[in-house]
N, CA, C and O atoms as a MOPAC input file, in Angstrom:
PM7 MOZYME 1SCF
protein

 N     -7.67900 1    -9.56200 1    14.62400 1
 C     -6.99500 1   -10.69200 1    13.88500 1
 C     -6.31500 1   -11.52100 1    14.17400 1
 O     -5.47700 1   -11.20600 1    15.01900 1
 N     -6.28700 1   -12.81300 1    13.72500 1
 C     -5.15200 1   -13.48200 1    14.46400 1
 C     -4.16200 1   -13.76400 1    14.08300 1
 O     -4.07900 1   -14.67400 1    13.25700 1
 N     -2.72200 1   -12.90600 1    14.66600 1
 C     -1.43300 1   -13.08400 1    14.22100 1
 C     -1.11800 1   -13.79800 1    12.39000 1
 O     -0.85600 1   -13.44800 1    11.24000 1
 N     -1.29800 1   -14.59400 1    12.96500 1
 C     -1.18300 1   -15.67600 1    11.96300 1
 C     -1.40200 1   -15.37700 1    10.16400 1
 O     -0.73100 1   -15.74100 1     9.19900 1
 N     -2.96300 1   -14.35100 1    10.30700 1
 C     -3.54200 1   -14.41800 1     9.25100 1
 C     -3.06900 1   -12.69400 1     9.10900 1
 O     -3.29700 1   -12.09100 1     8.06000 1
 N     -2.37600 1   -11.99800 1    10.32300 1
 C     -1.98900 1   -10.49700 1    10.11400 1
 C     -0.86700 1   -10.61800 1     9.73500 1
 O     -0.52200 1    -9.49100 1     9.37800 1
 N      0.44800 1   -11.74600 1     9.49700 1
 C      1.35600 1   -11.81900 1     9.22100 1
 C      1.41700 1   -12.30900 1     7.71900 1
 O      2.34200 1   -12.10000 1     6.93500 1
 N      0.43500 1   -12.89200 1     7.51500 1
 C     -0.11300 1   -13.29200 1     6.13200 1
 C      0.34300 1   -12.70700 1     5.12300 1
 O      1.23500 1   -12.81700 1     4.28100 1
 N     -1.04500 1   -11.62400 1     5.61100 1
 C     -1.50500 1   -10.38200 1     4.34600 1
 C     -0.46800 1    -9.92700 1     5.13600 1
 O     -0.94100 1    -9.99700 1     6.27000 1
 N      0.70800 1    -9.48500 1     5.23200 1
 C      1.80600 1    -8.46000 1     5.54400 1
 C      2.74100 1    -9.33200 1     4.82600 1
 O      2.98200 1    -8.66300 1     3.82100 1
 N      3.40800 1   -10.40900 1     4.72900 1
 C      4.23800 1   -10.73100 1     3.79800 1
 C      3.78300 1   -10.28800 1     2.68600 1
 O      4.58300 1    -9.48600 1     2.20300 1
 N      2.37100 1   -10.51900 1     1.71000 1
 C      1.77800 1   -10.04700 1     0.90100 1
 C      2.19700 1    -8.59800 1     0.48100 1
 O      2.59000 1    -8.01900 1    -0.53100 1
 N      1.99800 1    -8.40700 1     1.37300 1
 C      2.26200 1    -7.00000 1     1.15200 1
 C      3.70800 1    -6.73800 1     0.84700 1
 O      3.99400 1    -6.21100 1    -0.22700 1
 N      4.82300 1    -7.12800 1     1.87700 1
 C      6.02000 1    -6.94800 1     1.45300 1
 C      6.47600 1    -7.19300 1    -0.07600 1
 O      7.09000 1    -6.43600 1    -0.82800 1
 N      5.91400 1    -8.66300 1    -0.32100 1
 C      6.47600 1    -9.62000 1    -1.27600 1
 C      6.17300 1    -8.28800 1    -2.91100 1
 O      6.74100 1    -8.31300 1    -4.00300 1
 N      4.95900 1    -7.18600 1    -2.33900 1
 C      4.62800 1    -6.69300 1    -3.26200 1
 C      5.42700 1    -5.03800 1    -3.42600 1
 O      5.42700 1    -4.04400 1    -4.15300 1
 N      5.90900 1    -5.46300 1    -2.48400 1
 C      7.03300 1    -3.84400 1    -1.95900 1
 C      6.39300 1    -2.65300 1    -1.38100 1
 O      6.87100 1    -1.55700 1    -1.08900 1
 N      5.10400 1    -3.16100 1    -1.27600 1
 C      4.23600 1    -2.26000 1    -0.29400 1
 C      3.89700 1    -1.93100 1     0.91600 1
 O      2.90000 1    -1.23800 1     1.12200 1
 N      4.96200 1    -2.54600 1     2.24600 1
 C      5.76400 1    -2.60400 1     3.33300 1
 C      7.27400 1    -2.94200 1     3.60700 1
 O      7.99200 1    -3.93400 1     3.48300 1
 N      7.35200 1    -2.22600 1     3.84500 1
 C      9.37800 1    -2.52000 1     4.40900 1
 C      9.55900 1    -2.84500 1     5.81200 1
 O      9.29300 1    -2.09800 1     6.75300 1
 N     10.08700 1    -4.15700 1     5.88600 1
 C      9.89400 1    -4.40600 1     7.14000 1
 C     11.33700 1    -4.58300 1     7.86500 1
 O     12.20100 1    -5.01500 1     7.10300 1
 N     11.73500 1    -4.34200 1     9.13100 1
 C     13.04400 1    -4.78200 1     9.48300 1
 C     12.25800 1    -5.61000 1    10.79400 1
 O     11.08000 1    -5.69200 1    11.14300 1
 N     14.18000 1    -6.44700 1    11.57700 1
 C     13.95700 1    -6.73900 1    12.76100 1
 C     14.57200 1    -6.18100 1    13.35100 1
 O     15.61700 1    -5.60400 1    13.04800 1
 N     13.68100 1    -6.28800 1    14.96600 1
 C     14.33700 1    -6.32000 1    16.03600 1
 C     14.16000 1    -7.32300 1    17.07400 1
 O     13.22700 1    -7.41300 1    17.87200 1
 N     15.37700 1    -8.20100 1    16.93000 1
 C     15.69100 1    -9.44500 1    17.52800 1
 C     13.86500 1   -10.35300 1    17.23300 1
 O     13.56300 1   -10.91200 1    16.17900 1
 N     13.16900 1   -10.27200 1    18.17000 1
 C     12.55600 1   -11.39600 1    17.99200 1
 C     10.91600 1   -10.36200 1    17.05900 1
 O      9.78200 1   -10.74800 1    16.77300 1
 N     11.54300 1    -9.17100 1    16.89900 1
 C     10.00000 1    -8.16700 1    16.15500 1
 C     10.13100 1    -8.05400 1    15.15900 1
 O     11.12200 1    -7.33000 1    15.06300 1
 N      9.47000 1    -8.50200 1    13.33300 1
 C      9.24200 1    -7.44700 1    13.05500 1
 C      8.36100 1    -6.43400 1    12.87900 1
 O      7.15200 1    -6.66500 1    12.87300 1
 N      9.02900 1    -4.77000 1    12.65900 1
 C      8.55100 1    -3.53800 1    11.93500 1
 C      8.03600 1    -3.53100 1    10.99000 1
 O      8.74200 1    -3.89100 1    10.04800 1
 N      7.19500 1    -3.30900 1    10.79400 1
 C      6.50800 1    -3.36700 1     9.42500 1
 C      6.39900 1    -1.74100 1     9.19000 1
 O      6.26900 1    -1.09800 1    10.23100 1
 N      6.43000 1    -1.05800 1     8.07500 1
 C      5.90700 1     0.56600 1     7.73800 1
 C      6.09800 1     0.25300 1     6.54400 1
 O      6.73300 1    -0.61000 1     5.93800 1
 N      4.87800 1     1.82700 1     6.09800 1
 C      4.19500 1     1.39900 1     4.80900 1
 C      5.54200 1     2.26300 1     3.75800 1
 O      6.28900 1     3.21100 1     4.00200 1
 N      5.40400 1     1.60100 1     2.85600 1
 C      6.96700 1     2.07500 1     1.39900 1
 C      6.36800 1     3.44500 1     0.86400 1
 O      5.90000 1     3.17800 1    -0.24300 1
 N      6.18100 1     4.70900 1     1.12600 1
 C      5.15200 1     5.03200 1     0.79500 1
 C      5.26900 1     6.26700 1    -0.78100 1
 O      4.55400 1     7.15300 1    -1.25100 1
 N      7.04800 1     5.42300 1    -1.23800 1
 C      7.00900 1     5.70000 1    -2.73900 1
 C      6.05300 1     5.07000 1    -3.25700 1
 O      5.10500 1     5.54600 1    -3.88200 1
 N      6.35800 1     3.55200 1    -2.92000 1
 C      5.05500 1     2.34600 1    -3.44500 1
 C      3.76200 1     3.03400 1    -3.50400 1
 O      3.46600 1     3.70300 1    -4.49400 1
 N      2.81400 1     2.88400 1    -2.29600 1
 C      1.80100 1     3.70800 1    -2.56700 1
 C      1.82400 1     4.32000 1    -3.24300 1
 O      1.35500 1     3.83300 1    -4.27200 1
 N      2.36000 1     5.97300 1    -3.42900 1
 C      1.79900 1     6.92100 1    -4.14000 1
 C      2.26000 1     6.73700 1    -5.32300 1
 O      1.81900 1     7.49000 1    -6.19100 1
 N      3.34000 1     5.62800 1    -5.74500 1
 C      3.05100 1     4.86900 1    -7.47700 1
 C      1.48100 1     4.61100 1    -8.09700 1
 O      0.82900 1     4.97600 1    -9.07500 1
 N      1.26700 1     3.59300 1    -6.68100 1
 C      0.19200 1     3.08100 1    -7.04400 1
 C     -1.38100 1     4.09400 1    -6.87500 1
 O     -2.39200 1     3.88600 1    -7.54600 1
 N     -1.28200 1     4.82700 1    -6.16200 1
 C     -1.92400 1     5.88700 1    -6.33700 1
 C     -2.19800 1     6.51700 1    -7.29900 1
 O     -3.29100 1     6.42800 1    -7.85800 1
 N     -1.01000 1     7.47500 1    -7.77300 1
 C     -1.18800 1     7.50100 1    -8.85100 1
 C     -1.75500 1     6.99500 1   -10.04200 1
 O     -2.68700 1     7.48300 1   -10.68000 1
 N     -0.93900 1     5.70700 1   -10.34400 1
 C     -1.64100 1     5.27200 1   -11.71500 1
 C     -3.14500 1     4.77400 1   -11.11600 1
 O     -3.84200 1     4.88500 1   -12.12500 1
 N     -4.01400 1     4.29700 1   -10.06100 1
 C     -5.34800 1     4.30400 1    -9.54900 1
 C     -6.23000 1     5.32900 1   -10.52600 1
 O     -7.13600 1     5.27100 1   -11.35700 1
 N     -5.12900 1     6.57400 1    -9.69800 1
 C     -6.37100 1     7.93900 1   -10.76800 1
 C     -6.29400 1     7.64400 1   -11.60200 1
 O     -7.27600 1     7.15200 1   -12.15800 1
 N     -5.15000 1     7.74300 1   -12.20300 1
 C     -4.97600 1     8.21300 1   -13.96500 1
 C     -6.26800 1     7.18900 1   -14.76500 1
 O     -7.10000 1     7.43600 1   -15.63900 1
 N     -5.79500 1     5.47900 1   -13.65000 1
 C     -7.02100 1     4.89300 1   -14.69500 1
 C     -7.93200 1     4.84700 1   -14.53600 1
 O     -8.70900 1     4.55400 1   -15.44500 1
 N     -8.49500 1     5.21200 1   -12.82900 1
 C     -9.67200 1     5.34800 1   -12.55100 1
 C    -10.49500 1     6.76100 1   -12.84000 1
 O    -11.71300 1     6.67300 1   -12.68000 1
 N     -9.93500 1     8.15200 1   -13.27800 1
 C    -10.50900 1     9.36800 1   -12.83200 1
 C    -10.30000 1     9.26000 1   -14.48400 1
 O    -11.35900 1     8.88800 1   -14.98900 1
 N     -9.27900 1     9.46700 1   -15.45100 1
 C     -9.31900 1     9.58900 1   -16.48400 1
 C     -9.16900 1     8.81100 1   -17.82300 1
 O     -9.50600 1     9.37500 1   -18.86400 1
 N     -8.81400 1     7.89100 1   -17.84100 1
 C     -8.83900 1     7.13900 1   -18.97200 1
 C    -10.38700 1     6.66700 1   -18.76800 1
 O    -11.26500 1     7.43100 1   -19.16600 1
 N    -10.82700 1     5.14600 1   -18.01900 1
 C    -11.86400 1     4.62900 1   -17.84500 1
 C    -13.10300 1     5.40600 1   -17.58100 1
 O    -14.13800 1     4.94000 1   -18.05700 1
 N    -13.20600 1     6.96600 1   -16.62500 1
 C    -13.66900 1     7.73700 1   -16.56600 1
 C    -15.31400 1     6.72300 1   -15.51000 1
 O    -16.53000 1     6.70700 1   -15.69900 1
 N    -14.22500 1     5.94000 1   -14.28800 1
 C    -15.47700 1     5.52400 1   -13.34100 1
 C    -15.61300 1     6.19200 1   -12.06900 1
 O    -16.51300 1     6.09900 1   -11.23500 1
 N    -14.60900 1     6.85000 1   -12.07000 1
 C    -14.45900 1     8.11300 1   -10.41200 1
 C    -14.23100 1     8.89600 1   -11.14200 1
 O    -13.30300 1     8.92100 1   -11.95100 1
 N    -15.51900 1    10.09500 1   -10.86200 1
 C    -15.33500 1    11.59300 1   -11.43400 1
 C    -14.24600 1    12.24500 1   -10.67700 1
 O    -14.47100 1    12.19100 1    -9.46800 1
 N    -13.09100 1    12.87100 1   -10.99300 1
 C    -11.72700 1    13.77900 1   -10.49300 1
 C    -11.63600 1    14.34800 1    -8.94500 1
 O    -10.84100 1    14.31200 1    -8.00700 1
 N    -13.00000 1    14.92200 1    -9.26600 1
 C    -13.63100 1    15.75400 1    -8.48700 1
 C    -14.10200 1    15.42800 1    -7.22300 1
 O    -14.22600 1    16.07900 1    -6.18600 1
 N    -14.51400 1    13.40300 1    -7.77000 1
 C    -14.97600 1    12.98900 1    -5.76000 1
 C    -13.95400 1    12.63900 1    -4.70600 1
 O    -14.01600 1    12.45500 1    -3.49100 1
 N    -12.39900 1    12.59600 1    -6.16400 1
 C    -11.13100 1    12.29300 1    -4.92800 1
 C    -10.75300 1    13.34400 1    -3.98400 1
 O    -11.19700 1    14.46400 1    -4.23600 1
 N    -10.16300 1    13.23200 1    -3.14900 1
 C     -9.89500 1    14.11800 1    -1.96100 1
 C     -8.41800 1    14.16100 1    -1.78700 1
 O     -7.67500 1    13.18300 1    -1.70500 1
 N     -8.15700 1    15.15300 1    -1.75000 1
 C     -6.33400 1    15.04100 1    -1.73200 1
 C     -5.94400 1    15.72300 1    -0.41500 1
 O     -6.39000 1    16.73600 1     0.12600 1
 N     -4.90100 1    14.79700 1    -0.03300 1
 C     -4.26600 1    14.89700 1     1.48200 1
 C     -3.22900 1    14.74300 1     1.40500 1
 O     -2.87600 1    13.68900 1     0.87600 1
 N     -2.19700 1    15.68100 1     1.87600 1
 C     -0.97200 1    15.83700 1     1.85200 1
 C     -0.44000 1    16.11200 1     3.59600 1
 O      0.74900 1    16.29700 1     3.85700 1

């Protein structure tokens, strides 16, 4: 994808605190904010698998 498109999407993710960014000279290094992503996944699991029953819990793969 074009670098401007990628930068746009990474900026949106950064604004939502889903990725972190650090600058080294002219380079920007992005990394996943694993704590925020874990919280988001927990919410989605609770919402989709327990409250709304949109996805059966046994259909969710667990990875560690």
